[in-house]
């Protein structure tokens, strides 16, 4: 459930409230935006079962009781199963320093506990309190206002606003354009903030997107991370949000990580009503735990139809994981 406001006070401001619940995970976020600053905070709670495997993989997917369906045992020898109970509160603020540079700082407080362990519960439970600082460099390209209008553009079209951008998007672009972004994110668990664990975690991201004249898009992303010493709940993961394009049942975790992802998307049947979009992608990620590498490789395909006046797509996708020899389906 999401509630949004944009430019009500004629200050080019925006307000977002967002709440969700998915299989034991709930979240509530609030954000305030202007062209130069943004402030966001939220709370997250989760209570999920997790499986650990002999090959170093982890699986926190929720399985049903149908023996004919996918089960945790299908992915290898299970060495442990336990329930993770997590509560997190965070807040951050930042803004645009120049037309090319943005920065933000924030605090994150979380409590992690493990229960109902089948063999032995992980020992790294307790309070995790950290500060976070991030820097982003790059100037976003014009993009496609019809297909990539963002939250505010999409919601505006429900009420008949912003349709000029849709009409322009039906025409070929004058020329292709490429945009590049770089970002760095540093997180530090501080005993001075009451954290039971002291750690340092650094993530670096580089992205390049080319928008061709026919509105097709080629995107590539390089990402890397390092941390020391990271408790289980803070380890770098091949399954962390935004790292890979595909949907994978299992993930690998470690104290260092590298990943590359590439995708090509093309839209067809673009009319004043909407457009059908297809995307192919490929993922590769590797993480190291005590100098032992574990890699995740996959390819996939997505297809969806989106109405300009309705911000949600209708479609589905499929991801094939080479390391697990497993297909995962997704629907929107």
mmCIF file of C-alpha atoms in Angstrom:
data_model
loop_
_atom_site.group_PDB
_atom_site.id
_atom_site.type_symbol
_atom_site.label_atom_id
_atom_site.label_comp_id
_atom_site.label_asym_id
_atom_site.label_seq_id
_atom_site.Cartn_x
_atom_site.Cartn_y
_atom_site.Cartn_z
ATOM 1 C CA UNK A 1 0.000 0.000 0.000
ATOM 2 C CA UNK A 2 1.466 3.346 -1.034
ATOM 3 C CA UNK A 3 0.342 6.948 -0.581
ATOM 4 C CA UNK A 4 2.090 9.730 -2.484
ATOM 5 C CA UNK A 5 1.844 13.507 -2.684
ATOM 6 C CA UNK A 6 3.644 15.739 -5.181
ATOM 7 C CA UNK A 7 3.770 19.539 -5.434
ATOM 8 C CA UNK A 8 0.649 20.099 -3.316
ATOM 9 C CA UNK A 9 2.267 23.088 -1.601
ATOM 10 C CA UNK A 10 3.737 24.352 -4.909
ATOM 11 C CA UNK A 11 7.302 23.813 -3.685
ATOM 12 C CA UNK A 12 8.149 20.880 -5.979
ATOM 13 C CA UNK A 13 8.020 18.697 -2.875
ATOM 14 C CA UNK A 14 7.009 15.080 -2.598
ATOM 15 C CA UNK A 15 5.813 12.854 0.225
ATOM 16 C CA UNK A 16 5.699 9.062 0.191
ATOM 17 C CA UNK A 17 4.235 6.575 2.679
ATOM 18 C CA UNK A 18 4.716 2.893 1.897
ATOM 19 C CA UNK A 19 3.667 -0.260 3.745
ATOM 20 C CA UNK A 20 4.032 -3.914 2.772
ATOM 21 C CA UNK A 21 3.720 -7.463 4.088
ATOM 22 C CA UNK A 22 5.182 -10.512 2.346
ATOM 23 C CA UNK A 23 5.476 -13.960 3.978
ATOM 24 C CA UNK A 24 6.645 -12.952 7.434
ATOM 25 C CA UNK A 25 8.290 -9.681 6.333
ATOM 26 C CA UNK A 26 6.626 -6.333 7.007
ATOM 27 C CA UNK A 27 7.863 -2.805 6.378
ATOM 28 C CA UNK A 28 6.723 0.794 6.750
ATOM 29 C CA UNK A 29 8.600 3.703 5.135
ATOM 30 C CA UNK A 30 8.101 7.450 4.987
ATOM 31 C CA UNK A 31 10.002 9.896 2.808
ATOM 32 C CA UNK A 32 10.072 13.607 2.015
ATOM 33 C CA UNK A 33 11.685 14.951 -1.158
ATOM 34 C CA UNK A 34 12.513 18.258 -2.772
ATOM 35 C CA UNK A 35 14.683 18.853 -5.846
ATOM 36 C CA UNK A 36 17.733 19.293 -3.588
ATOM 37 C CA UNK A 37 17.135 17.282 -0.380
ATOM 38 C CA UNK A 38 15.547 14.013 0.689
ATOM 39 C CA UNK A 39 14.759 12.549 4.104
ATOM 40 C CA UNK A 40 13.581 8.976 4.632
ATOM 41 C CA UNK A 41 12.971 6.694 7.590
ATOM 42 C CA UNK A 42 11.283 3.424 8.298
ATOM 43 C CA UNK A 43 10.830 0.262 10.309
ATOM 44 C CA UNK A 44 11.167 -3.345 9.162
ATOM 45 C CA UNK A 45 10.228 -6.595 10.889
ATOM 46 C CA UNK A 46 10.745 -10.159 9.744
ATOM 47 C CA UNK A 47 10.184 -13.650 11.099
ATOM 48 C CA UNK A 48 11.348 -16.223 8.554
ATOM 49 C CA UNK A 49 12.796 -19.726 8.469
ATOM 50 C CA UNK A 50 16.238 -20.079 6.916
ATOM 51 C CA UNK A 51 18.111 -23.147 5.687
ATOM 52 C CA UNK A 52 21.910 -23.487 5.572
ATOM 53 C CA UNK A 53 23.481 -25.972 3.147
ATOM 54 C CA UNK A 54 26.670 -28.002 3.121
ATOM 55 C CA UNK A 55 27.960 -26.138 0.046
ATOM 56 C CA UNK A 56 27.723 -22.740 1.796
ATOM 57 C CA UNK A 57 24.382 -21.683 0.340
ATOM 58 C CA UNK A 58 21.422 -20.184 2.213
ATOM 59 C CA UNK A 59 17.713 -20.277 1.488
ATOM 60 C CA UNK A 60 15.069 -18.169 3.211
ATOM 61 C CA UNK A 61 12.330 -18.844 0.689
ATOM 62 C CA UNK A 62 8.978 -19.869 2.160
ATOM 63 C CA UNK A 63 7.908 -23.378 1.066
ATOM 64 C CA UNK A 64 4.399 -24.777 1.087
ATOM 65 C CA UNK A 65 3.351 -28.170 2.440
ATOM 66 C CA UNK A 66 2.622 -29.717 -0.954
ATOM 67 C CA UNK A 67 5.158 -32.584 -1.370
ATOM 68 C CA UNK A 68 4.861 -32.221 -5.160
ATOM 69 C CA UNK A 69 6.126 -28.630 -5.010
ATOM 70 C CA UNK A 70 9.606 -27.234 -4.533
ATOM 71 C CA UNK A 71 11.131 -28.135 -1.166
ATOM 72 C CA UNK A 72 14.211 -26.994 0.734
ATOM 73 C CA UNK A 73 15.810 -30.442 0.400
ATOM 74 C CA UNK A 74 15.804 -30.155 -3.391
ATOM 75 C CA UNK A 75 18.816 -27.811 -3.293
ATOM 76 C CA UNK A 76 21.291 -30.023 -1.432
ATOM 77 C CA UNK A 77 22.238 -31.320 2.001
ATOM 78 C CA UNK A 78 20.791 -29.149 4.769
ATOM 79 C CA UNK A 79 23.186 -28.587 7.674
ATOM 80 C CA UNK A 80 21.004 -26.272 9.742
ATOM 81 C CA UNK A 81 17.556 -24.720 9.956
ATOM 82 C CA UNK A 82 16.517 -21.883 12.248
ATOM 83 C CA UNK A 83 14.121 -18.979 12.526
ATOM 84 C CA UNK A 84 15.394 -15.396 12.151
ATOM 85 C CA UNK A 85 13.598 -12.676 14.100
ATOM 86 C CA UNK A 86 14.699 -9.196 13.071
ATOM 87 C CA UNK A 87 13.557 -5.655 13.911
ATOM 88 C CA UNK A 88 15.131 -2.630 12.234
ATOM 89 C CA UNK A 89 14.722 1.147 12.441
ATOM 90 C CA UNK A 90 16.565 3.484 10.081
ATOM 91 C CA UNK A 91 16.663 7.132 9.053
ATOM 92 C CA UNK A 92 18.803 8.981 6.537
ATOM 93 C CA UNK A 93 18.981 12.369 4.901
ATOM 94 C CA UNK A 94 20.941 13.897 2.086
ATOM 95 C CA UNK A 95 20.783 15.939 -1.036
ATOM 96 C CA UNK A 96 22.308 17.159 -4.255
ATOM 97 C CA UNK A 97 25.606 18.963 -3.730
ATOM 98 C CA UNK A 98 26.143 19.716 -7.422
ATOM 99 C CA UNK A 99 24.407 18.708 -10.636
ATOM 100 C CA UNK A 100 26.658 15.620 -10.684
ATOM 101 C CA UNK A 101 27.187 14.835 -6.982
ATOM 102 C CA UNK A 102 24.790 13.627 -4.277
ATOM 103 C CA UNK A 103 25.514 12.526 -0.700
ATOM 104 C CA UNK A 104 23.597 11.173 2.297
ATOM 105 C CA UNK A 105 24.179 10.042 5.889
ATOM 106 C CA UNK A 106 22.064 7.958 8.217
ATOM 107 C CA UNK A 107 21.660 5.662 11.199
ATOM 108 C CA UNK A 108 20.387 2.075 11.331
ATOM 109 C CA UNK A 109 19.441 0.220 14.540
ATOM 110 C CA UNK A 110 18.463 -3.445 14.379
ATOM 111 C CA UNK A 111 18.010 -6.406 16.713
ATOM 112 C CA UNK A 112 18.607 -9.932 15.432
ATOM 113 C CA UNK A 113 17.664 -13.141 17.255
ATOM 114 C CA UNK A 114 17.692 -16.816 16.206
ATOM 115 C CA UNK A 115 15.261 -19.415 17.536
ATOM 116 C CA UNK A 116 13.847 -22.896 16.895
ATOM 117 C CA UNK A 117 17.184 -24.126 15.565
ATOM 118 C CA UNK A 118 17.103 -27.684 14.240
ATOM 119 C CA UNK A 119 20.802 -28.214 15.026
ATOM 120 C CA UNK A 120 22.479 -25.115 16.504
ATOM 121 C CA UNK A 121 21.511 -21.437 16.449
ATOM 122 C CA UNK A 122 23.995 -18.928 14.989
ATOM 123 C CA UNK A 123 25.920 -17.137 17.723
ATOM 124 C CA UNK A 124 25.917 -13.618 16.231
ATOM 125 C CA UNK A 125 22.567 -12.414 17.587
ATOM 126 C CA UNK A 126 22.129 -9.129 19.441
ATOM 127 C CA UNK A 127 21.904 -5.421 18.677
ATOM 128 C CA UNK A 128 23.433 -4.042 15.467
ATOM 129 C CA UNK A 129 23.734 -0.252 15.452
ATOM 130 C CA UNK A 130 25.582 1.528 12.700
ATOM 131 C CA UNK A 131 26.027 4.765 10.792
ATOM 132 C CA UNK A 132 25.932 4.886 7.015
ATOM 133 C CA UNK A 133 27.396 7.378 4.531
ATOM 134 C CA UNK A 134 26.990 7.273 0.755
ATOM 135 C CA UNK A 135 28.180 9.303 -2.224
ATOM 136 C CA UNK A 136 26.726 9.133 -5.749
ATOM 137 C CA UNK A 137 28.336 10.660 -8.834
ATOM 138 C CA UNK A 138 26.699 10.925 -12.212
ATOM 139 C CA UNK A 139 24.051 12.746 -14.135
ATOM 140 C CA UNK A 140 20.951 10.851 -15.126
ATOM 141 C CA UNK A 141 20.161 10.796 -18.811
ATOM 142 C CA UNK A 142 16.892 12.055 -20.201
ATOM 143 C CA UNK A 143 15.673 8.484 -20.347
ATOM 144 C CA UNK A 144 12.256 7.623 -21.626
ATOM 145 C CA UNK A 145 9.596 9.783 -19.925
ATOM 146 C CA UNK A 146 6.846 7.505 -21.219
ATOM 147 C CA UNK A 147 8.291 4.256 -19.872
ATOM 148 C CA UNK A 148 10.398 5.529 -16.983
ATOM 149 C CA UNK A 149 8.369 8.336 -15.506
ATOM 150 C CA UNK A 150 9.098 7.196 -11.974
ATOM 151 C CA UNK A 151 6.597 7.074 -9.122
ATOM 152 C CA UNK A 152 5.431 10.655 -9.454
ATOM 153 C CA UNK A 153 5.139 10.547 -13.250
ATOM 154 C CA UNK A 154 3.223 7.272 -13.152
ATOM 155 C CA UNK A 155 0.757 8.382 -10.515
ATOM 156 C CA UNK A 156 0.226 11.690 -12.265
ATOM 157 C CA UNK A 157 -0.929 9.910 -15.399
ATOM 158 C CA UNK A 158 -3.676 8.111 -13.483
ATOM 159 C CA UNK A 159 -5.311 11.518 -13.113
ATOM 160 C CA UNK A 160 -4.550 12.608 -16.661
ATOM 161 C CA UNK A 161 -1.342 14.525 -15.910
ATOM 162 C CA UNK A 162 1.953 14.154 -17.726
ATOM 163 C CA UNK A 163 0.483 12.641 -20.880
ATOM 164 C CA UNK A 164 2.611 14.913 -23.047
ATOM 165 C CA UNK A 165 5.600 12.806 -22.057
ATOM 166 C CA UNK A 166 3.800 9.701 -23.263
ATOM 167 C CA UNK A 167 3.082 11.247 -26.667
ATOM 168 C CA UNK A 168 6.715 12.264 -27.044
ATOM 169 C CA UNK A 169 7.851 8.743 -26.139
ATOM 170 C CA UNK A 170 6.047 7.317 -29.172
ATOM 171 C CA UNK A 171 8.475 9.145 -31.465
ATOM 172 C CA UNK A 172 12.085 8.050 -32.152
ATOM 173 C CA UNK A 173 14.760 9.925 -30.228
ATOM 174 C CA UNK A 174 16.931 12.419 -32.096
ATOM 175 C CA UNK A 175 20.000 10.403 -31.080
ATOM 176 C CA UNK A 176 21.167 7.713 -28.680
ATOM 177 C CA UNK A 177 22.402 8.773 -25.256
ATOM 178 C CA UNK A 178 24.493 7.136 -22.550
ATOM 179 C CA UNK A 179 24.425 7.862 -18.825
ATOM 180 C CA UNK A 180 26.929 6.655 -16.231
ATOM 181 C CA UNK A 181 26.792 6.630 -12.438
ATOM 182 C CA UNK A 182 29.232 5.717 -9.678
ATOM 183 C CA UNK A 183 28.388 5.236 -6.013
ATOM 184 C CA UNK A 184 30.094 4.288 -2.765
ATOM 185 C CA UNK A 185 28.370 3.230 0.451
ATOM 186 C CA UNK A 186 30.203 2.916 3.779
ATOM 187 C CA UNK A 187 28.613 1.370 6.883
ATOM 188 C CA UNK A 188 30.225 1.144 10.307
ATOM 189 C CA UNK A 189 28.911 -0.813 13.305
ATOM 190 C CA UNK A 190 29.813 1.293 16.332
ATOM 191 C CA UNK A 191 29.993 0.107 19.958
ATOM 192 C CA UNK A 192 29.650 3.799 20.848
ATOM 193 C CA UNK A 193 26.096 3.631 19.467
ATOM 194 C CA UNK A 194 25.353 0.523 21.554
ATOM 195 C CA UNK A 195 26.172 -2.060 18.906
ATOM 196 C CA UNK A 196 27.117 -5.547 20.110
ATOM 197 C CA UNK A 197 29.199 -5.965 16.942
ATOM 198 C CA UNK A 198 31.885 -3.705 15.531
ATOM 199 C CA UNK A 199 32.333 -3.985 11.778
ATOM 200 C CA UNK A 200 33.067 -2.069 8.584
ATOM 201 C CA UNK A 201 31.297 -2.634 5.256
ATOM 202 C CA UNK A 202 31.986 -0.920 1.923
ATOM 203 C CA UNK A 203 30.025 -1.253 -1.338
ATOM 204 C CA UNK A 204 31.003 0.225 -4.723
ATOM 205 C CA UNK A 205 28.715 0.398 -7.776
ATOM 206 C CA UNK A 206 29.271 1.460 -11.383
ATOM 207 C CA UNK A 207 26.404 1.573 -13.897
ATOM 208 C CA UNK A 208 26.113 2.469 -17.567
ATOM 209 C CA UNK A 209 22.850 2.745 -19.480
ATOM 210 C CA UNK A 210 22.457 3.445 -23.189
ATOM 211 C CA UNK A 211 19.094 4.546 -24.530
ATOM 212 C CA UNK A 212 18.953 4.002 -28.292
ATOM 213 C CA UNK A 213 16.884 5.972 -30.793
ATOM 214 C CA UNK A 214 14.244 3.227 -30.936
ATOM 215 C CA UNK A 215 13.862 3.404 -27.108
ATOM 216 C CA UNK A 216 15.603 0.086 -26.495
ATOM 217 C CA UNK A 217 17.913 0.103 -23.459
ATOM 218 C CA UNK A 218 21.235 -1.627 -22.824
ATOM 219 C CA UNK A 219 22.375 -1.609 -19.187
ATOM 220 C CA UNK A 220 25.479 -2.957 -17.481
ATOM 221 C CA UNK A 221 26.417 -2.843 -13.810
ATOM 222 C CA UNK A 222 29.612 -3.672 -11.923
ATOM 223 C CA UNK A 223 29.423 -4.022 -8.148
ATOM 224 C CA UNK A 224 31.850 -4.975 -5.426
ATOM 225 C CA UNK A 225 31.990 -5.060 -1.663
ATOM 226 C CA UNK A 226 34.221 -5.756 1.305
ATOM 227 C CA UNK A 227 33.575 -6.083 5.025
ATOM 228 C CA UNK A 228 35.357 -7.084 8.236
ATOM 229 C CA UNK A 229 34.443 -8.692 10.589
ATOM 230 C CA UNK A 230 30.837 -9.194 9.550
ATOM 231 C CA UNK A 231 28.243 -11.046 11.656
ATOM 232 C CA UNK A 232 25.915 -13.398 9.770
ATOM 233 C CA UNK A 233 23.118 -10.831 9.473
ATOM 234 C CA UNK A 234 25.485 -8.275 7.890
ATOM 235 C CA UNK A 235 27.419 -10.448 5.447
ATOM 236 C CA UNK A 236 27.546 -9.452 1.805
ATOM 237 C CA UNK A 237 25.141 -11.600 -0.177
ATOM 238 C CA UNK A 238 24.509 -12.546 -3.787
ATOM 239 C CA UNK A 239 20.817 -12.193 -2.942
ATOM 240 C CA UNK A 240 20.848 -8.656 -1.619
ATOM 241 C CA UNK A 241 18.312 -6.324 -3.173
ATOM 242 C CA UNK A 242 19.415 -4.595 -6.348
ATOM 243 C CA UNK A 243 22.561 -6.676 -6.882
ATOM 244 C CA UNK A 244 21.341 -9.037 -9.628
ATOM 245 C CA UNK A 245 18.537 -8.824 -12.184
ATOM 246 C CA UNK A 246 17.163 -12.329 -11.673
ATOM 247 C CA UNK A 247 15.071 -14.079 -8.999
ATOM 248 C CA UNK A 248 17.031 -16.864 -7.268
ATOM 249 C CA UNK A 249 15.958 -19.404 -4.668
ATOM 250 C CA UNK A 250 19.354 -19.561 -2.913
ATOM 251 C CA UNK A 251 22.159 -17.126 -2.142
ATOM 252 C CA UNK A 252 25.773 -17.181 -1.012
ATOM 253 C CA UNK A 253 27.303 -14.936 1.644
ATOM 254 C CA UNK A 254 30.759 -13.770 2.528
ATOM 255 C CA UNK A 255 32.990 -10.896 3.595
ATOM 256 C CA UNK A 256 33.842 -9.805 0.041
ATOM 257 C CA UNK A 257 31.833 -9.832 -3.148
ATOM 258 C CA UNK A 258 31.972 -8.966 -6.857
ATOM 259 C CA UNK A 259 29.127 -8.984 -9.351
ATOM 260 C CA UNK A 260 28.318 -8.057 -12.933
ATOM 261 C CA UNK A 261 24.887 -7.837 -14.517
ATOM 262 C CA UNK A 262 23.790 -6.914 -18.042
ATOM 263 C CA UNK A 263 20.361 -6.486 -19.602
ATOM 264 C CA UNK A 264 18.770 -5.451 -22.880
ATOM 265 C CA UNK A 265 15.152 -4.327 -23.045
ATOM 266 C CA UNK A 266 12.960 -3.435 -25.984
ATOM 267 C CA UNK A 267 9.376 -2.227 -26.112
ATOM 268 C CA UNK A 268 6.857 -3.120 -28.801
ATOM 269 C CA UNK A 269 3.343 -1.994 -29.719
ATOM 270 C CA UNK A 270 3.837 1.436 -28.187
ATOM 271 C CA UNK A 271 0.550 3.316 -28.349
ATOM 272 C CA UNK A 272 -1.129 6.090 -26.410
ATOM 273 C CA UNK A 273 -2.615 3.321 -24.216
ATOM 274 C CA UNK A 274 0.576 1.487 -23.215
ATOM 275 C CA UNK A 275 3.484 -0.637 -24.359
ATOM 276 C CA UNK A 276 4.651 -4.238 -24.308
ATOM 277 C CA UNK A 277 8.230 -4.558 -23.040
ATOM 278 C CA UNK A 278 10.631 -7.495 -23.113
ATOM 279 C CA UNK A 279 13.984 -7.892 -21.403
ATOM 280 C CA UNK A 280 16.797 -10.437 -21.459
ATOM 281 C CA UNK A 281 19.504 -10.405 -18.796
ATOM 282 C CA UNK A 282 22.556 -12.251 -17.502
ATOM 283 C CA UNK A 283 23.999 -12.276 -13.959
ATOM 284 C CA UNK A 284 27.255 -13.369 -12.411
ATOM 285 C CA UNK A 285 28.296 -12.892 -8.793
ATOM 286 C CA UNK A 286 30.990 -14.394 -6.591
ATOM 287 C CA UNK A 287 31.570 -13.966 -2.873
ATOM 288 C CA UNK A 288 34.380 -15.131 -0.634
ATOM 289 C CA UNK A 289 34.007 -16.545 2.864
ATOM 290 C CA UNK A 290 37.339 -17.350 4.514
ATOM 291 C CA UNK A 291 38.979 -17.262 1.047
ATOM 292 C CA UNK A 292 36.526 -19.872 -0.281
ATOM 293 C CA UNK A 293 34.692 -18.552 -3.385
ATOM 294 C CA UNK A 294 31.057 -19.298 -4.158
ATOM 295 C CA UNK A 295 29.514 -18.122 -7.414
ATOM 296 C CA UNK A 296 25.968 -17.463 -8.622
ATOM 297 C CA UNK A 297 25.276 -17.469 -12.369
ATOM 298 C CA UNK A 298 21.997 -17.021 -14.141
ATOM 299 C CA UNK A 299 20.112 -15.770 -17.186
ATOM 300 C CA UNK A 300 16.517 -14.763 -17.635
ATOM 301 C CA UNK A 301 13.696 -13.201 -19.604
ATOM 302 C CA UNK A 302 10.938 -10.772 -18.586
ATOM 303 C CA UNK A 303 7.866 -9.668 -20.494
ATOM 304 C CA UNK A 304 5.237 -7.191 -19.323
ATOM 305 C CA UNK A 305 2.537 -4.853 -20.609
ATOM 306 C CA UNK A 306 2.182 -1.506 -18.933
ATOM 307 C CA UNK A 307 -0.657 0.980 -19.291
ATOM 308 C CA UNK A 308 0.579 4.567 -19.083
ATOM 309 C CA UNK A 309 -2.319 5.505 -16.781
ATOM 310 C CA UNK A 310 -1.719 2.567 -14.449
ATOM 311 C CA UNK A 311 1.733 2.337 -12.840
ATOM 312 C CA UNK A 312 1.898 -1.439 -12.348
ATOM 313 C CA UNK A 313 2.968 -3.838 -15.112
ATOM 314 C CA UNK A 314 1.136 -7.017 -16.061
ATOM 315 C CA UNK A 315 3.442 -9.829 -17.025
ATOM 316 C CA UNK A 316 5.960 -12.340 -15.811
ATOM 317 C CA UNK A 317 9.520 -13.504 -15.944
ATOM 318 C CA UNK A 318 11.719 -16.541 -15.613
ATOM 319 C CA UNK A 319 15.245 -16.928 -14.220
ATOM 320 C CA UNK A 320 17.482 -19.949 -14.688
ATOM 321 C CA UNK A 321 20.222 -20.487 -12.082
ATOM 322 C CA UNK A 322 23.199 -22.440 -13.479
ATOM 323 C CA UNK A 323 24.696 -23.256 -10.064
ATOM 324 C CA UNK A 324 21.415 -24.684 -8.724
ATOM 325 C CA UNK A 325 20.110 -26.017 -12.062
ATOM 326 C CA UNK A 326 16.803 -24.440 -11.078
ATOM 327 C CA UNK A 327 14.064 -22.329 -12.678
ATOM 328 C CA UNK A 328 12.255 -19.582 -10.782
ATOM 329 C CA UNK A 329 9.088 -17.948 -12.106
ATOM 330 C CA UNK A 330 7.868 -14.461 -11.168
ATOM 331 C CA UNK A 331 4.654 -12.627 -11.943
ATOM 332 C CA UNK A 332 3.553 -9.013 -11.643
#
